[in-house]
Structures are given as C-alpha cells and as structure tokens.
C-alpha cells in the first residue's frame, strides 16, 4: 500500500493556469499511480478520485500553517 501524498500549494483549480494547473497535474498523476493525495491550499478546490482538497492554509503564514497542523 502506498503512503498518502501531501501537496502544499498556494493555488489549485478552479483557478486557471500556472501554479494551479501544475499542482493539479501532479495530484492527478500521483492519484493514477495509486496514491491517496491530499492537496493543502488556501481555498476550496476541485476534487477527483483519490484527490482530497483541504482548504485551510489561510494566507500561508506560519500561524496559518500551525492551524492546519
């Protein structure tokens, strides 16, 4: 069994282009290889099979990261 993969990103779809699109490509590729992917980002985003979006990073400050645990 593969361990979960956690991705921390400042942008994730539905935002279009750039960092958002790159993050989604990585998350979907890892999910297709059997990883359970958790994307940690600042706002709610698109989820798909084995990709779980956790919108709780606030402004990505140290305090926001501590709150996300």
Coordinates of C-alpha atoms in Angstrom, one line a residue:
X1 CA 0.0 0.0 0.0
X2 CA 1.3 3.4 -0.9
X3 CA 1.5 6.1 1.8
X4 CA -0.6 9.3 1.3
X5 CA 1.0 12.1 -0.6
X6 CA 0.5 15.6 0.7
X7 CA 0.9 18.6 -1.7
X8 CA 1.1 22.1 -0.2
X9 CA 0.3 24.8 -2.8
X10 CA -0.9 28.4 -2.9
X11 CA -3.2 27.7 -5.9
X12 CA -5.4 24.8 -7.0
X13 CA -8.2 24.5 -9.6
X14 CA -10.7 26.0 -10.3
X15 CA -8.1 28.8 -10.6
X16 CA -6.9 28.7 -14.2
X17 CA -3.2 28.3 -15.3
X18 CA 0.2 28.5 -13.8
X19 CA 0.8 27.0 -10.3
X20 CA -2.8 25.9 -10.1
X21 CA -2.7 23.8 -13.3
X22 CA 0.8 22.3 -12.4
X23 CA -0.5 21.3 -9.0
X24 CA -3.5 19.5 -10.5
X25 CA -1.3 17.7 -13.0
X26 CA 0.9 16.4 -10.2
X27 CA -2.0 15.4 -8.0
X28 CA -3.9 13.6 -10.7
X29 CA -0.7 11.7 -11.9
X30 CA 0.0 10.6 -8.3
X31 CA -3.6 9.5 -7.8
X32 CA -3.5 7.5 -11.1
X33 CA -0.4 5.7 -9.6
X34 CA -2.5 4.7 -6.6
X35 CA -1.6 7.4 -4.1
X36 CA -4.2 8.9 -1.8
X37 CA -3.4 12.6 -2.5
X38 CA -4.2 15.4 0.0
X39 CA -3.8 18.9 -1.5
X40 CA -3.4 21.6 1.1
X41 CA -4.3 25.0 -0.3
X42 CA -5.8 28.4 0.6
X43 CA -9.3 27.9 -0.9
X44 CA -11.7 25.1 -1.8
X45 CA -10.8 23.4 -5.0
X46 CA -11.8 20.6 -7.4
X47 CA -11.6 17.1 -6.0
X48 CA -11.4 13.9 -8.0
X49 CA -10.9 10.3 -7.3
X50 CA -8.2 9.9 -4.6
X51 CA -7.5 13.7 -4.6
X52 CA -8.8 15.4 -1.5
X53 CA -8.5 19.2 -1.3
X54 CA -8.0 20.7 2.2
X55 CA -8.7 24.4 2.1
X56 CA -7.2 25.6 5.4
X57 CA -3.9 27.3 4.8
X58 CA -5.2 30.9 5.0
X59 CA -2.5 33.2 3.9
X60 CA 0.3 30.6 4.1
X61 CA 1.8 32.4 7.1
X62 CA 3.5 30.5 9.9
X63 CA 0.3 30.9 12.0
X64 CA -1.9 29.5 9.2
X65 CA 0.4 26.5 8.8
X66 CA 0.3 25.8 12.5
X67 CA -3.5 26.0 12.4
X68 CA -3.6 23.4 9.6
X69 CA -1.4 21.2 11.8

